[in-house]
Amino acid sequence: MTVKELVSLPHFTLANPTADIEKIISDGICCDLLSWVMAKGDADMAWVTVQTHMNVVAVAVLHDFSCIILSENNQMSQDVLAKASDEGIAVIHSDLPSYQICGILYGSGVKK
Amino acid sequence: MANEYIIREKYLVIANDFNAAGDASASIKTTLKKIGVNSALVRRISIAAYEAELNIAIHSEGGEMVLLMNKEDIILQANDHGPGIPDVSLAMKEGYSTAPETARMLGFGAGMGLPNMKRCASDFQITSEVGKGTNIQMVFKVA
Ligand SMILES: Nc1ncnc2c1ncn2[C@@H]1O[C@H](COP(=O)(O)OP(=O)(O)OP(=O)(O)O)[C@@H](O)[C@H]1O
Ligand SMILES: [Mg+2]
């Protein structure tokens, strides 16, 4: 599925409209520990997390993730969001908990 | 000649500046991509650089990262001015962390940074002296 397809689903909204939403989501990772994500992440993943600070964007950029999905209404501050936009990384807001977001992704065929 | 460096770059890393932490690794990634290093290697070096940079920012009083490249190797050094690590073999263990609560709240402190670096590098050397600082050198084979 693409980022564009994901944000067309209920419960998902794109927080930074200038991001590249044509990117393909080929796998996912759900974790709030940054160096764990550093160790296990791979290119084109969707990253589901509750973390919202600047380093989240840094990790996503280093891994070439296709998007960051913030669960349970977590939001980034404007400067962090601006950084994500500069880097072309889509930030997606959701009211759902991480567990349910992963279920939706998996059910939509996002798996290796 | 093996010690003729095509690239020699230095990046300052400031203690406790969580917002800027990651900038040096991002620059290193950009540099390596620009000169055409293959993407799998860029990924490994970027991961190692990020972990080294964050450790300087979180655990040290500040330091620097150096990127060197010759025909055979890409070398990444991370040097800081202290406080040093009392027990390096303990620090190298997966899961060991002394990260303060403020850093843990942000998702740091899994105790995986040093093991990540070791796994990514072809050769990993760490020396540390309490009161002086920590020096890490990682070599990545280009060929
Ligand atoms: N540059 C450094 N100066 C002083 N102590 C350090 C330095 N780098 C690492 N350490 C010590 O080694 C421990 C383990 O480091 P490591 O990077 O593996 O984990 P962490 O930084 O605590 O957590 P994570 O990297 O998973 O976010 C640290 O908690 C700290 O005690
Ligand atoms: Mg670390």
Short mmCIF file of C-alpha atoms and ligand atoms in Angstrom, two decimals:
data_model
loop_
_atom_site.label_atom_id
_atom_site.label_comp_id
_atom_site.label_asym_id
_atom_site.label_seq_id
_atom_site.Cartn_x
_atom_site.Cartn_y
_atom_site.Cartn_z
CA MET A 1 0.00 0.00 0.00
CA THR A 2 1.09 3.59 -0.49
CA VAL A 3 1.12 6.41 2.06
CA LYS A 4 -1.62 8.02 -0.02
CA GLU A 5 -3.84 4.95 0.32
CA LEU A 6 -3.24 4.83 4.07
CA VAL A 7 -4.26 8.44 4.66
CA SER A 8 -7.42 7.88 2.65
CA LEU A 9 -8.60 5.42 5.35
CA PRO A 10 -10.68 6.56 8.33
CA HIS A 11 -8.64 7.32 11.48
CA PHE A 12 -5.57 8.43 9.51
CA THR A 13 -4.76 12.01 8.53
CA LEU A 14 -1.68 13.45 6.92
CA ALA A 15 -0.14 16.09 9.20
CA ASN A 16 2.24 17.56 6.63
CA PRO A 17 0.56 17.87 3.21
CA THR A 18 3.82 18.67 1.38
CA ALA A 19 5.34 15.27 2.17
CA ASP A 20 5.84 12.61 -0.49
CA ILE A 21 2.75 10.40 -0.24
CA GLU A 22 3.43 8.30 -3.32
CA LYS A 23 5.93 6.24 -1.32
CA ILE A 24 5.21 2.56 -0.94
CA ILE A 25 4.90 1.06 2.54
CA SER A 26 6.54 -2.35 2.28
CA ASP A 27 6.74 -3.27 5.96
CA GLY A 28 6.15 -1.82 9.40
CA ILE A 29 7.78 -1.35 12.77
CA CYS A 30 6.08 -0.53 16.06
CA CYS A 31 8.42 0.62 18.82
CA ASP A 32 9.15 3.67 20.98
CA LEU A 33 12.81 2.90 21.71
CA LEU A 34 14.94 4.74 19.18
CA SER A 35 18.02 2.53 19.11
CA TRP A 36 15.77 -0.53 18.87
CA VAL A 37 14.21 1.00 15.77
CA MET A 38 17.72 1.86 14.58
CA ALA A 39 18.68 -1.81 14.90
CA LYS A 40 15.56 -3.38 13.39
CA GLY A 41 14.36 -0.78 10.90
CA ASP A 42 14.60 -1.04 7.15
CA ALA A 43 13.87 1.16 4.14
CA ASP A 44 10.22 1.85 3.16
CA MET A 45 8.79 0.92 6.55
CA ALA A 46 5.90 2.66 8.27
CA TRP A 47 6.95 3.45 11.85
CA VAL A 48 4.20 3.45 14.47
CA THR A 49 5.19 5.31 17.64
CA VAL A 50 4.09 7.65 20.43
CA GLN A 51 7.38 9.55 20.32
CA THR A 52 7.10 13.01 18.73
CA HIS A 53 10.45 14.77 19.15
CA MET A 54 13.11 15.84 16.65
CA ASN A 55 15.09 12.61 16.82
CA VAL A 56 12.14 10.60 15.56
CA VAL A 57 12.52 12.43 12.26
CA ALA A 58 16.30 11.82 12.30
CA VAL A 59 15.79 8.06 12.71
CA ALA A 60 13.11 7.97 9.99
CA VAL A 61 15.38 9.86 7.57
CA LEU A 62 18.42 7.66 8.25
CA HIS A 63 16.32 4.57 7.53
CA ASP A 64 14.42 6.02 4.54
CA PHE A 65 11.11 5.13 6.20
CA SER A 66 8.04 5.88 4.10
CA CYS A 67 6.11 7.46 6.97
CA ILE A 68 5.81 8.04 10.71
CA ILE A 69 2.42 7.17 12.22
CA LEU A 70 1.68 8.82 15.57
CA SER A 71 -0.84 6.80 17.56
CA GLU A 72 -3.41 7.91 20.16
CA ASN A 73 -3.59 11.53 19.03
CA ASN A 74 0.07 12.26 19.68
CA GLN A 75 1.30 15.25 17.70
CA MET A 76 4.61 16.79 16.80
CA SER A 77 5.42 20.42 17.53
CA GLN A 78 5.52 22.76 14.51
CA ASP A 79 9.33 22.77 14.27
CA VAL A 80 9.52 18.95 14.28
CA LEU A 81 6.77 18.76 11.67
CA ALA A 82 8.60 21.34 9.54
CA LYS A 83 11.75 19.21 9.73
CA ALA A 84 9.79 16.13 8.60
CA SER A 85 8.39 18.15 5.68
CA ASP A 86 11.87 19.36 4.70
CA GLU A 87 12.98 15.75 4.61
CA GLY A 88 9.91 14.61 2.67
CA ILE A 89 8.81 12.19 5.40
CA ALA A 90 5.04 11.89 5.80
CA VAL A 91 3.71 12.26 9.35
CA ILE A 92 0.33 10.64 9.91
CA HIS A 93 -1.94 11.28 12.87
CA SER A 94 -4.27 8.66 14.26
CA ASP A 95 -6.60 8.44 17.24
CA LEU A 96 -6.14 4.66 17.35
CA PRO A 97 -3.68 2.89 19.66
CA SER A 98 -0.49 1.50 18.12
CA TYR A 99 -1.80 -2.08 18.36
CA GLN A 100 -4.85 -1.34 16.23
CA ILE A 101 -2.85 0.68 13.70
CA CYS A 102 -0.54 -2.28 13.19
CA GLY A 103 -3.56 -4.54 12.75
CA ILE A 104 -4.93 -2.30 10.03
CA LEU A 105 -1.58 -2.14 8.24
CA TYR A 106 -1.13 -5.89 8.45
CA GLY A 107 -4.67 -6.51 7.29
CA SER A 108 -4.05 -4.22 4.31
CA GLY A 109 -1.23 -6.45 3.19
CA VAL A 110 1.71 -4.55 4.66
CA LYS A 111 4.03 -7.40 5.58
CA LYS A 112 7.25 -8.95 4.35
CA MET B 1 48.34 4.96 -0.60
CA ALA B 2 46.07 3.70 2.14
CA ASN B 3 46.41 6.81 4.30
CA GLU B 4 45.64 9.26 1.53
CA TYR B 5 42.16 10.42 2.43
CA ILE B 6 39.70 11.40 -0.28
CA ILE B 7 37.35 12.68 2.40
CA ARG B 8 38.10 14.16 5.78
CA GLU B 9 35.22 15.82 7.58
CA LYS B 10 34.68 16.84 11.16
CA TYR B 11 31.41 17.47 13.00
CA LEU B 12 30.98 18.97 16.45
CA VAL B 13 28.52 17.26 18.78
CA ILE B 14 27.16 19.29 21.68
CA ALA B 15 26.21 17.71 25.00
CA ASN B 16 22.48 17.49 25.79
CA ASP B 17 21.35 19.16 22.58
CA PHE B 18 18.70 16.58 21.67
CA ASN B 19 17.30 18.77 18.89
CA ALA B 20 20.58 18.99 16.98
CA ALA B 21 21.53 15.39 17.77
CA GLY B 22 21.26 13.49 14.51
CA ASP B 23 22.44 16.37 12.32
CA ALA B 24 26.01 15.08 12.05
CA SER B 25 24.83 11.60 11.01
CA ALA B 26 22.46 13.15 8.47
CA SER B 27 25.40 15.13 6.96
CA ILE B 28 27.53 12.00 6.91
CA LYS B 29 24.77 10.12 5.09
CA THR B 30 24.40 12.93 2.54
CA THR B 31 28.16 13.04 1.90
CA LEU B 32 28.40 9.28 1.39
CA LYS B 33 25.39 9.21 -0.94
CA LYS B 34 26.80 12.09 -2.97
CA ILE B 35 30.07 10.28 -3.65
CA GLY B 36 28.19 7.15 -4.70
CA VAL B 37 28.81 4.73 -1.83
CA ASN B 38 26.36 1.83 -2.21
CA SER B 39 23.15 2.22 -0.28
CA ALA B 40 23.55 -0.84 1.98
CA LEU B 41 26.90 0.49 3.18
CA VAL B 42 25.52 4.02 3.57
CA ARG B 43 22.78 2.56 5.76
CA ARG B 44 25.23 0.70 8.02
CA ILE B 45 27.49 3.72 8.40
CA SER B 46 24.53 6.04 9.06
CA ILE B 47 23.18 3.78 11.81
CA ALA B 48 26.59 3.56 13.48
CA ALA B 49 27.12 7.31 13.13
CA TYR B 50 23.73 8.06 14.64
CA GLU B 51 24.34 5.85 17.69
CA ALA B 52 27.80 7.34 18.24
CA GLU B 53 26.47 10.87 17.87
CA LEU B 54 23.58 10.31 20.29
CA ASN B 55 25.91 8.77 22.86
CA ILE B 56 28.10 11.87 22.77
CA ALA B 57 25.01 14.07 23.11
CA ILE B 58 23.41 12.05 25.92
CA HIS B 59 26.27 10.60 27.92
CA SER B 60 29.25 12.89 27.40
CA GLU B 61 30.30 16.48 27.95
CA GLY B 62 30.55 16.99 24.21
CA GLY B 63 32.84 15.90 21.45
CA GLU B 64 33.24 15.42 17.74
CA MET B 65 32.81 12.95 14.93
CA VAL B 66 35.33 12.50 12.14
CA LEU B 67 34.64 10.89 8.77
CA LEU B 68 37.63 9.68 6.76
CA MET B 69 37.69 7.81 3.49
CA ASN B 70 40.47 6.29 1.43
CA LYS B 71 40.28 3.78 -1.41
CA GLU B 72 39.71 0.75 0.82
CA ASP B 73 37.95 2.01 3.92
CA ILE B 74 35.54 4.50 5.36
CA ILE B 75 36.55 5.35 8.91
CA LEU B 76 34.29 6.92 11.49
CA GLN B 77 35.68 8.25 14.74
CA ALA B 78 33.71 9.52 17.72
CA ASN B 79 35.70 11.32 20.39
CA ASP B 80 34.48 13.10 23.49
CA HIS B 81 35.93 14.99 26.45
CA GLY B 82 34.54 12.81 29.20
CA PRO B 83 33.37 11.60 31.64
CA GLY B 84 34.57 8.29 30.18
CA ILE B 85 33.16 4.80 30.76
CA PRO B 86 34.26 2.96 33.95
CA ASP B 87 33.52 -0.55 32.61
CA VAL B 88 33.60 -0.75 28.83
CA SER B 89 32.73 -4.46 28.58
CA LEU B 90 29.63 -3.85 30.72
CA ALA B 91 28.67 -0.85 28.56
CA MET B 92 28.96 -3.04 25.46
CA LYS B 93 26.31 -5.46 26.78
CA GLU B 94 22.94 -5.23 25.07
CA GLY B 95 20.43 -3.70 27.49
CA TYR B 96 22.95 -1.96 29.75
CA SER B 97 22.21 1.74 30.05
CA THR B 98 22.78 4.59 32.47
CA ALA B 99 20.64 6.98 30.41
CA PRO B 100 18.91 9.52 32.68
CA GLU B 101 15.12 9.53 33.03
CA THR B 102 14.84 12.61 30.77
CA ALA B 103 16.51 10.68 27.93
CA ARG B 104 14.49 7.50 28.60
CA MET B 105 11.25 9.45 28.27
CA LEU B 106 12.31 10.29 24.72
CA GLY B 107 12.96 6.67 23.84
CA PHE B 108 16.69 6.57 24.44
CA GLY B 109 18.32 4.14 26.87
CA ALA B 110 17.56 0.72 25.39
CA GLY B 111 21.25 -0.04 25.82
CA MET B 112 21.56 -0.98 22.18
CA GLY B 113 23.64 1.85 20.75
CA LEU B 114 27.10 0.38 21.29
CA PRO B 115 26.03 -3.15 20.19
CA ASN B 116 24.42 -1.58 17.09
CA MET B 117 27.70 0.15 16.23
CA LYS B 118 29.70 -3.03 16.67
CA ARG B 119 27.30 -4.98 14.47
CA CYS B 120 27.39 -2.38 11.69
CA ALA B 121 31.16 -1.86 11.49
CA SER B 122 33.72 -4.19 9.90
CA ASP B 123 36.01 -3.31 12.79
CA PHE B 124 35.04 -1.61 16.03
CA GLN B 125 37.47 -0.25 18.63
CA ILE B 126 36.56 1.57 21.81
CA THR B 127 38.88 3.01 24.41
CA SER B 128 37.75 5.03 27.37
CA GLU B 129 39.37 6.63 30.36
CA VAL B 130 37.41 7.96 33.29
CA GLY B 131 38.02 11.69 33.66
CA LYS B 132 39.38 11.95 30.11
CA GLY B 133 36.89 10.68 27.57
CA THR B 134 35.84 8.00 25.14
CA ASN B 135 37.26 7.29 21.70
CA ILE B 136 35.56 5.04 19.20
CA GLN B 137 36.94 4.08 15.82
CA MET B 138 34.87 2.14 13.32
CA VAL B 139 36.21 0.88 10.01
CA PHE B 140 33.91 0.00 7.13
CA LYS B 141 35.40 -1.91 4.19
CA VAL B 142 34.43 -0.26 0.91
CA ALA B 143 35.39 -3.11 -1.40
N1 LIG C 1 30.38 8.61 24.96
C1 LIG C 1 30.07 8.09 26.14
N2 LIG C 1 30.48 8.66 27.30
C2 LIG C 1 30.16 8.13 28.50
N3 LIG C 1 29.43 7.00 28.65
C3 LIG C 1 28.99 6.39 27.54
C4 LIG C 1 29.28 6.89 26.24
N4 LIG C 1 28.72 6.06 25.33
C5 LIG C 1 28.11 5.09 26.02
N5 LIG C 1 28.27 5.27 27.36
C6 LIG C 1 27.78 4.38 28.44
O1 LIG C 1 27.50 3.11 27.89
C7 LIG C 1 26.11 2.78 28.10
C8 LIG C 1 25.59 1.95 26.94
O2 LIG C 1 25.57 2.75 25.74
P1 LIG C 1 24.56 2.36 24.57
O3 LIG C 1 24.68 3.34 23.47
O4 LIG C 1 24.77 0.93 24.22
O5 LIG C 1 23.13 2.47 25.27
P2 LIG C 1 22.34 3.79 25.70
O6 LIG C 1 22.92 4.98 25.03
O7 LIG C 1 22.26 3.84 27.18
O8 LIG C 1 20.90 3.49 25.11
P3 LIG C 1 20.49 3.52 23.54
O9 LIG C 1 21.73 3.72 22.74
O10 LIG C 1 19.89 2.17 23.29
O11 LIG C 1 19.52 4.63 23.41
C9 LIG C 1 25.44 4.12 28.31
O12 LIG C 1 24.21 4.02 29.01
C10 LIG C 1 26.50 4.88 29.10
O13 LIG C 1 26.53 4.44 30.45
MG MG C 2 23.32 4.99 22.99
#
